Amino acid sequence: AQTVTQSQPEMSVQEAETVTLSCTYDTSENNYYLFWYKQPPSRQMILVIRQEAYKQQNATENRFSVNFQKAAKSFSLKISDSQLGDTAMYFCAFMIKGAGNQFYFGTGTSLTVIP
Amino acid sequence: EAQVTQNPRYLITVTGKKLTVTCSQNMNHEYMSWYRQDPGLGLRQIYYSMNVEVTDKGDVPEGYKVSRKEKRNFPLILESPSPNQTSLYFCASSPHPGNYGYTFGSGTRLTVV
């Protein structure tokens, strides 16, 4: 079974500071994709960043970057220069390559950016 | 505007009364999927579809049906809703989930009393 674990139910960060959200996953597969989604109070799900397991280089999207440690099965999200609009629930997700279409989500981390 | 449209946005119904939540995408995406979101459980996949007439079960399919007769539409059917199906439901679509992730609809808040 594939599982995704987000061990931090809630976090907070001061505006302009940096915060890291953790995510670990469990799979015996070697080829897969990893994602971070953001869900603001509007409840819309927004893709933040994506990583392919075979790529060593960590993905970056503006202020968002990941630390992908394949051996440790860890996929943390770093948000730099936090802004009030980053306040949201963040979900880590995982999909095995070539195995149909199943996405596995973690339970989420609620992030609050404090002015 | 490219989007996934779900209706209704909110729905309150009674136990046992059949209902359908509609989902439509205008991006010509092959893949579509339904999720439910519950506090402390994250999002769980109900059903997914890789193309017209091709559907498969996700992690929590019990009590739900889907159909994919046209590429753009992927309705979720609850034949006999029960209170444990009270949840926030999301429809999503993608040209290729691995390469692009999913684009989500705005969600349907369903309450079954």
PDB file of C-alpha atoms in Angstrom:
ATOM      1  CA  ALA A   1       0.000   0.000   0.000  1.00  0.00           C
ATOM      2  CA  GLN A   2       1.144   3.515  -0.732  1.00  0.00           C
ATOM      3  CA  THR A   3       1.002   6.031   2.073  1.00  0.00           C
ATOM      4  CA  VAL A   4       1.826   9.702   2.452  1.00  0.00           C
ATOM      5  CA  THR A   5       2.507  11.146   5.900  1.00  0.00           C
ATOM      6  CA  GLN A   6       2.456  14.788   6.900  1.00  0.00           C
ATOM      7  CA  SER A   7       3.417  14.847  10.546  1.00  0.00           C
ATOM      8  CA  GLN A   8       2.766  18.547  11.194  1.00  0.00           C
ATOM      9  CA  PRO A   9      -0.998  19.219  11.377  1.00  0.00           C
ATOM     10  CA  GLU A  10      -0.457  22.943  12.007  1.00  0.00           C
ATOM     11  CA  MET A  11       2.378  25.390  11.569  1.00  0.00           C
ATOM     12  CA  SER A  12       2.861  29.123  11.694  1.00  0.00           C
ATOM     13  CA  VAL A  13       5.489  31.493  10.365  1.00  0.00           C
ATOM     14  CA  GLN A  14       6.152  35.203  10.548  1.00  0.00           C
ATOM     15  CA  GLU A  15       5.670  37.162   7.378  1.00  0.00           C
ATOM     16  CA  ALA A  16       8.890  37.326   5.303  1.00  0.00           C
ATOM     17  CA  GLU A  17      10.401  34.355   7.127  1.00  0.00           C
ATOM     18  CA  THR A  18      11.074  30.875   5.758  1.00  0.00           C
ATOM     19  CA  VAL A  19       9.151  27.750   6.690  1.00  0.00           C
ATOM     20  CA  THR A  20       9.547  24.074   5.803  1.00  0.00           C
ATOM     21  CA  LEU A  21       6.675  21.603   5.643  1.00  0.00           C
ATOM     22  CA  SER A  22       7.559  17.945   5.896  1.00  0.00           C
ATOM     23  CA  CYS A  23       6.237  14.980   3.940  1.00  0.00           C
ATOM     24  CA  THR A  24       7.283  11.364   3.898  1.00  0.00           C
ATOM     25  CA  TYR A  25       5.891   8.571   1.761  1.00  0.00           C
ATOM     26  CA  ASP A  26       6.116   4.845   1.581  1.00  0.00           C
ATOM     27  CA  THR A  27       6.334   2.848  -1.617  1.00  0.00           C
ATOM     28  CA  SER A  28       8.272  -0.032  -3.080  1.00  0.00           C
ATOM     29  CA  GLU A  29       8.110   1.514  -6.544  1.00  0.00           C
ATOM     30  CA  ASN A  30      11.037   3.294  -8.114  1.00  0.00           C
ATOM     31  CA  ASN A  31       9.369   5.607 -10.609  1.00  0.00           C
ATOM     32  CA  TYR A  32       6.821   8.081  -9.349  1.00  0.00           C
ATOM     33  CA  TYR A  33       5.816  11.713  -9.146  1.00  0.00           C
ATOM     34  CA  LEU A  34       5.462  13.933  -6.106  1.00  0.00           C
ATOM     35  CA  PHE A  35       3.394  17.065  -5.713  1.00  0.00           C
ATOM     36  CA  TRP A  36       2.531  19.811  -3.291  1.00  0.00           C
ATOM     37  CA  TYR A  37      -0.931  21.354  -3.439  1.00  0.00           C
ATOM     38  CA  LYS A  38      -2.171  24.458  -1.662  1.00  0.00           C
ATOM     39  CA  GLN A  39      -5.753  24.896  -0.468  1.00  0.00           C
ATOM     40  CA  PRO A  40      -6.517  28.453   0.705  1.00  0.00           C
ATOM     41  CA  PRO A  41      -9.726  29.302   2.590  1.00  0.00           C
ATOM     42  CA  SER A  42     -11.503  29.564  -0.751  1.00  0.00           C
ATOM     43  CA  ARG A  43     -11.049  25.725  -0.772  1.00  0.00           C
ATOM     44  CA  GLN A  44      -9.686  25.763  -4.331  1.00  0.00           C
ATOM     45  CA  MET A  45      -6.884  23.188  -4.807  1.00  0.00           C
ATOM     46  CA  ILE A  46      -3.846  24.761  -6.464  1.00  0.00           C
ATOM     47  CA  LEU A  47      -0.768  22.914  -7.696  1.00  0.00           C
ATOM     48  CA  VAL A  48       2.333  24.466  -6.135  1.00  0.00           C
ATOM     49  CA  ILE A  49       5.185  22.272  -7.314  1.00  0.00           C
ATOM     50  CA  ARG A  50       5.940  18.910  -8.895  1.00  0.00           C
ATOM     51  CA  GLN A  51       8.947  16.558  -8.777  1.00  0.00           C
ATOM     52  CA  GLU A  52       9.805  13.430 -10.751  1.00  0.00           C
ATOM     53  CA  ALA A  53      11.496  10.727  -8.699  1.00  0.00           C
ATOM     54  CA  TYR A  54      14.179  10.013 -11.265  1.00  0.00           C
ATOM     55  CA  LYS A  55      15.361  13.622 -11.272  1.00  0.00           C
ATOM     56  CA  GLN A  56      18.021  14.355  -8.687  1.00  0.00           C
ATOM     57  CA  GLN A  57      17.635  18.103  -8.960  1.00  0.00           C
ATOM     58  CA  ASN A  58      15.154  19.632  -6.561  1.00  0.00           C
ATOM     59  CA  ALA A  59      12.242  21.461  -8.166  1.00  0.00           C
ATOM     60  CA  THR A  60      11.813  25.193  -7.633  1.00  0.00           C
ATOM     61  CA  GLU A  61       8.923  27.538  -8.415  1.00  0.00           C
ATOM     62  CA  ASN A  62       9.646  31.127  -7.410  1.00  0.00           C
ATOM     63  CA  ARG A  63       9.519  31.219  -3.579  1.00  0.00           C
ATOM     64  CA  PHE A  64       8.664  27.527  -3.327  1.00  0.00           C
ATOM     65  CA  SER A  65      11.270  24.781  -3.432  1.00  0.00           C
ATOM     66  CA  VAL A  66      11.478  21.170  -2.408  1.00  0.00           C
ATOM     67  CA  ASN A  67      14.055  19.019  -0.691  1.00  0.00           C
ATOM     68  CA  PHE A  68      13.667  15.585  -2.257  1.00  0.00           C
ATOM     69  CA  GLN A  69      15.525  12.784  -0.507  1.00  0.00           C
ATOM     70  CA  LYS A  70      14.671   9.611  -2.412  1.00  0.00           C
ATOM     71  CA  ALA A  71      16.490   7.176  -0.152  1.00  0.00           C
ATOM     72  CA  ALA A  72      14.772   8.621   2.898  1.00  0.00           C
ATOM     73  CA  LYS A  73      11.445   8.888   1.026  1.00  0.00           C
ATOM     74  CA  SER A  74      11.147  12.477   2.074  1.00  0.00           C
ATOM     75  CA  PHE A  75       9.712  15.401   0.108  1.00  0.00           C
ATOM     76  CA  SER A  76       9.647  18.623   2.116  1.00  0.00           C
ATOM     77  CA  LEU A  77       8.390  21.992   0.878  1.00  0.00           C
ATOM     78  CA  LYS A  78      10.258  25.197   1.676  1.00  0.00           C
ATOM     79  CA  ILE A  79       8.457  28.516   1.406  1.00  0.00           C
ATOM     80  CA  SER A  80      10.779  31.519   1.392  1.00  0.00           C
ATOM     81  CA  ASP A  81       9.793  35.110   2.139  1.00  0.00           C
ATOM     82  CA  SER A  82       6.388  33.974   3.420  1.00  0.00           C
ATOM     83  CA  GLN A  83       3.443  36.149   2.471  1.00  0.00           C
ATOM     84  CA  LEU A  84      -0.014  36.501   3.991  1.00  0.00           C
ATOM     85  CA  GLY A  85      -1.451  34.864   0.873  1.00  0.00           C
ATOM     86  CA  ASP A  86       0.489  31.707   1.675  1.00  0.00           C
ATOM     87  CA  THR A  87      -1.902  31.019   4.548  1.00  0.00           C
ATOM     88  CA  ALA A  88      -3.532  27.757   3.491  1.00  0.00           C
ATOM     89  CA  MET A  89      -3.716  24.020   3.965  1.00  0.00           C
ATOM     90  CA  TYR A  90      -0.869  22.275   2.142  1.00  0.00           C
ATOM     91  CA  PHE A  91      -1.159  18.723   0.875  1.00  0.00           C
ATOM     92  CA  CYS A  92       1.631  16.462  -0.253  1.00  0.00           C
ATOM     93  CA  ALA A  93       0.648  13.958  -2.968  1.00  0.00           C
ATOM     94  CA  PHE A  94       2.200  11.022  -4.734  1.00  0.00           C
ATOM     95  CA  MET A  95       1.491   9.086  -7.932  1.00  0.00           C
ATOM     96  CA  ILE A  96       3.185   5.961  -9.264  1.00  0.00           C
ATOM     97  CA  LYS A  97       4.305   6.213 -12.869  1.00  0.00           C
ATOM     98  CA  GLY A  98       2.531   3.833 -15.217  1.00  0.00           C
ATOM     99  CA  ALA A  99       0.185   2.420 -12.607  1.00  0.00           C
ATOM    100  CA  GLY A 100      -3.119   3.827 -13.717  1.00  0.00           C
ATOM    101  CA  ASN A 101      -4.162   7.105 -12.321  1.00  0.00           C
ATOM    102  CA  GLN A 102      -4.154   6.845  -8.557  1.00  0.00           C
ATOM    103  CA  PHE A 103      -3.107   9.848  -6.551  1.00  0.00           C
ATOM    104  CA  TYR A 104      -2.356   9.477  -2.859  1.00  0.00           C
ATOM    105  CA  PHE A 105      -2.651  12.542  -0.638  1.00  0.00           C
ATOM    106  CA  GLY A 106      -1.350  13.232   2.829  1.00  0.00           C
ATOM    107  CA  THR A 107      -3.587  14.563   5.586  1.00  0.00           C
ATOM    108  CA  GLY A 108      -2.397  18.126   5.164  1.00  0.00           C
ATOM    109  CA  THR A 109      -0.564  20.830   7.100  1.00  0.00           C
ATOM    110  CA  SER A 110      -2.402  24.016   7.987  1.00  0.00           C
ATOM    111  CA  LEU A 111      -0.015  26.940   7.597  1.00  0.00           C
ATOM    112  CA  THR A 112      -0.718  30.375   9.048  1.00  0.00           C
ATOM    113  CA  VAL A 113       1.408  33.357   8.083  1.00  0.00           C
ATOM    114  CA  ILE A 114       1.453  35.892  10.893  1.00  0.00           C
ATOM    115  CA  PRO A 115       1.723  39.595  10.004  1.00  0.00           C
TER     116      PRO A 115
ATOM    117  CA  GLU B   1     -11.460  30.228 -19.414  1.00  0.00           C
ATOM    118  CA  ALA B   2      -9.988  26.759 -18.917  1.00  0.00           C
ATOM    119  CA  GLN B   3     -11.679  25.185 -15.940  1.00  0.00           C
ATOM    120  CA  VAL B   4     -13.321  22.264 -14.207  1.00  0.00           C
ATOM    121  CA  THR B   5     -16.926  23.065 -13.314  1.00  0.00           C
ATOM    122  CA  GLN B   6     -18.766  21.230 -10.573  1.00  0.00           C
ATOM    123  CA  ASN B   7     -22.372  21.644  -9.597  1.00  0.00           C
ATOM    124  CA  PRO B   8     -23.874  22.203  -7.171  1.00  0.00           C
ATOM    125  CA  ARG B   9     -21.471  23.985  -4.860  1.00  0.00           C
ATOM    126  CA  TYR B  10     -23.536  23.119  -1.794  1.00  0.00           C
ATOM    127  CA  LEU B  11     -26.100  20.380  -1.347  1.00  0.00           C
ATOM    128  CA  ILE B  12     -28.137  19.165   1.605  1.00  0.00           C
ATOM    129  CA  THR B  13     -30.103  15.976   1.081  1.00  0.00           C
ATOM    130  CA  VAL B  14     -31.797  13.206   3.018  1.00  0.00           C
ATOM    131  CA  THR B  15     -30.647   9.648   3.482  1.00  0.00           C
ATOM    132  CA  GLY B  16     -31.547   7.416   0.574  1.00  0.00           C
ATOM    133  CA  LYS B  17     -32.447  10.089  -1.968  1.00  0.00           C
ATOM    134  CA  LYS B  18     -30.441   9.556  -5.134  1.00  0.00           C
ATOM    135  CA  LEU B  19     -28.315  12.482  -6.250  1.00  0.00           C
ATOM    136  CA  THR B  20     -25.836  13.393  -8.956  1.00  0.00           C
ATOM    137  CA  VAL B  21     -22.973  15.839  -8.753  1.00  0.00           C
ATOM    138  CA  THR B  22     -21.998  17.031 -12.200  1.00  0.00           C
ATOM    139  CA  CYS B  23     -18.482  17.704 -13.410  1.00  0.00           C
ATOM    140  CA  SER B  24     -17.427  19.160 -16.717  1.00  0.00           C
ATOM    141  CA  GLN B  25     -14.053  20.248 -18.098  1.00  0.00           C
ATOM    142  CA  ASN B  26     -13.380  22.354 -21.188  1.00  0.00           C
ATOM    143  CA  MET B  27      -9.703  21.502 -21.633  1.00  0.00           C
ATOM    144  CA  ASN B  28     -10.054  18.267 -23.618  1.00  0.00           C
ATOM    145  CA  HIS B  29      -8.323  16.346 -20.832  1.00  0.00           C
ATOM    146  CA  GLU B  30      -8.114  12.552 -21.022  1.00  0.00           C
ATOM    147  CA  TYR B  31      -7.987  11.959 -17.285  1.00  0.00           C
ATOM    148  CA  MET B  32     -10.683  12.797 -14.763  1.00  0.00           C
ATOM    149  CA  SER B  33     -11.068  11.890 -11.125  1.00  0.00           C
ATOM    150  CA  TRP B  34     -13.268  12.315  -8.067  1.00  0.00           C
ATOM    151  CA  TYR B  35     -12.023  12.877  -4.517  1.00  0.00           C
ATOM    152  CA  ARG B  36     -13.592  13.353  -1.156  1.00  0.00           C
ATOM    153  CA  GLN B  37     -11.973  15.484   1.533  1.00  0.00           C
ATOM    154  CA  ASP B  38     -12.580  14.830   5.207  1.00  0.00           C
ATOM    155  CA  PRO B  39     -10.927  16.502   8.210  1.00  0.00           C
ATOM    156  CA  GLY B  40      -7.832  14.628   9.321  1.00  0.00           C
ATOM    157  CA  LEU B  41      -7.968  12.291   6.337  1.00  0.00           C
ATOM    158  CA  GLY B  42      -6.856  14.525   3.487  1.00  0.00           C
ATOM    159  CA  LEU B  43      -8.180  13.767   0.023  1.00  0.00           C
ATOM    160  CA  ARG B  44      -9.092  10.245  -0.954  1.00  0.00           C
ATOM    161  CA  GLN B  45      -9.703   9.109  -4.482  1.00  0.00           C
ATOM    162  CA  ILE B  46     -13.162   7.687  -5.204  1.00  0.00           C
ATOM    163  CA  TYR B  47     -13.018   6.890  -8.922  1.00  0.00           C
ATOM    164  CA  TYR B  48     -10.908   7.879 -11.851  1.00  0.00           C
ATOM    165  CA  SER B  49     -11.157   7.688 -15.615  1.00  0.00           C
ATOM    166  CA  MET B  50      -8.428   7.524 -18.234  1.00  0.00           C
ATOM    167  CA  ASN B  51     -10.722   8.072 -21.209  1.00  0.00           C
ATOM    168  CA  VAL B  52     -14.281   7.749 -22.430  1.00  0.00           C
ATOM    169  CA  GLU B  53     -15.873   4.537 -21.145  1.00  0.00           C
ATOM    170  CA  VAL B  54     -12.751   3.723 -19.088  1.00  0.00           C
ATOM    171  CA  THR B  55     -13.197   4.080 -15.334  1.00  0.00           C
ATOM    172  CA  ASP B  56     -11.618   2.452 -12.320  1.00  0.00           C
ATOM    173  CA  LYS B  57     -12.019   2.403  -8.567  1.00  0.00           C
ATOM    174  CA  GLY B  58      -9.911   4.499  -6.268  1.00  0.00           C
ATOM    175  CA  ASP B  59      -9.478   3.972  -2.559  1.00  0.00           C
ATOM    176  CA  VAL B  60     -13.039   4.641  -1.398  1.00  0.00           C
ATOM    177  CA  PRO B  61     -15.509   3.664  -4.166  1.00  0.00           C
ATOM    178  CA  GLU B  62     -18.206   2.087  -1.997  1.00  0.00           C
ATOM    179  CA  GLY B  63     -21.544   3.853  -2.298  1.00  0.00           C
ATOM    180  CA  TYR B  64     -20.589   5.788  -5.451  1.00  0.00           C
ATOM    181  CA  LYS B  65     -20.984   5.350  -9.177  1.00  0.00           C
ATOM    182  CA  VAL B  66     -19.501   7.247 -12.095  1.00  0.00           C
ATOM    183  CA  SER B  67     -19.851   7.287 -15.841  1.00  0.00           C
ATOM    184  CA  ARG B  68     -17.751   8.705 -18.661  1.00  0.00           C
ATOM    185  CA  LYS B  69     -19.906   8.750 -21.761  1.00  0.00           C
ATOM    186  CA  GLU B  70     -18.312  11.923 -23.099  1.00  0.00           C
ATOM    187  CA  LYS B  71     -14.791  13.190 -22.678  1.00  0.00           C
ATOM    188  CA  ARG B  72     -15.779  16.424 -20.982  1.00  0.00           C
ATOM    189  CA  ASN B  73     -18.245  15.064 -18.388  1.00  0.00           C
ATOM    190  CA  PHE B  74     -17.698  12.827 -15.400  1.00  0.00           C
ATOM    191  CA  PRO B  75     -20.717  12.826 -13.054  1.00  0.00           C
ATOM    192  CA  LEU B  76     -20.617  11.323  -9.573  1.00  0.00           C
ATOM    193  CA  ILE B  77     -23.748   9.425  -8.576  1.00  0.00           C
ATOM    194  CA  LEU B  78     -24.828   8.524  -5.077  1.00  0.00           C
ATOM    195  CA  GLU B  79     -27.635   6.001  -5.487  1.00  0.00           C
ATOM    196  CA  SER B  80     -28.592   5.892  -1.814  1.00  0.00           C
ATOM    197  CA  PRO B  81     -26.668   8.522   0.150  1.00  0.00           C
ATOM    198  CA  SER B  82     -25.910   7.921   3.799  1.00  0.00           C
ATOM    199  CA  PRO B  83     -24.678  10.329   6.513  1.00  0.00           C
ATOM    200  CA  ASN B  84     -21.124   8.937   6.273  1.00  0.00           C
ATOM    201  CA  GLN B  85     -20.988  10.366   2.756  1.00  0.00           C
ATOM    202  CA  THR B  86     -21.235  13.872   4.156  1.00  0.00           C
ATOM    203  CA  SER B  87     -18.036  15.407   2.839  1.00  0.00           C
ATOM    204  CA  LEU B  88     -16.377  17.921   0.518  1.00  0.00           C
ATOM    205  CA  TYR B  89     -16.119  16.491  -2.980  1.00  0.00           C
ATOM    206  CA  PHE B  90     -13.715  17.522  -5.710  1.00  0.00           C
ATOM    207  CA  CYS B  91     -13.669  16.713  -9.376  1.00  0.00           C
ATOM    208  CA  ALA B  92     -10.356  17.044 -11.218  1.00  0.00           C
ATOM    209  CA  SER B  93      -8.976  16.629 -14.712  1.00  0.00           C
ATOM    210  CA  SER B  94      -5.580  16.376 -16.362  1.00  0.00           C
ATOM    211  CA  PRO B  95      -3.973  15.711 -19.752  1.00  0.00           C
ATOM    212  CA  HIS B  96      -1.486  13.522 -17.868  1.00  0.00           C
ATOM    213  CA  PRO B  97      -1.551  13.536 -14.060  1.00  0.00           C
ATOM    214  CA  GLY B  98       2.099  12.659 -13.642  1.00  0.00           C
ATOM    215  CA  ASN B  99       3.363  15.416 -15.900  1.00  0.00           C
ATOM    216  CA  TYR B 100       0.890  18.124 -15.003  1.00  0.00           C
ATOM    217  CA  GLY B 101      -0.870  17.170 -11.804  1.00  0.00           C
ATOM    218  CA  TYR B 102      -4.611  17.643 -11.650  1.00  0.00           C
ATOM    219  CA  THR B 103      -6.702  20.763 -12.180  1.00  0.00           C
ATOM    220  CA  PHE B 104      -9.448  20.800  -9.564  1.00  0.00           C
ATOM    221  CA  GLY B 105     -12.980  22.090  -9.548  1.00  0.00           C
ATOM    222  CA  SER B 106     -14.234  24.375  -6.787  1.00  0.00           C
ATOM    223  CA  GLY B 107     -15.687  21.553  -4.721  1.00  0.00           C
ATOM    224  CA  THR B 108     -19.157  20.428  -3.657  1.00  0.00           C
ATOM    225  CA  ARG B 109     -20.050  20.493   0.015  1.00  0.00           C
ATOM    226  CA  LEU B 110     -22.519  17.628   0.545  1.00  0.00           C
ATOM    227  CA  THR B 111     -24.480  17.096   3.728  1.00  0.00           C
ATOM    228  CA  VAL B 112     -26.619  13.975   4.118  1.00  0.00           C
ATOM    229  CA  VAL B 113     -29.101  14.114   7.000  1.00  0.00           C
TER     230      VAL B 113
END
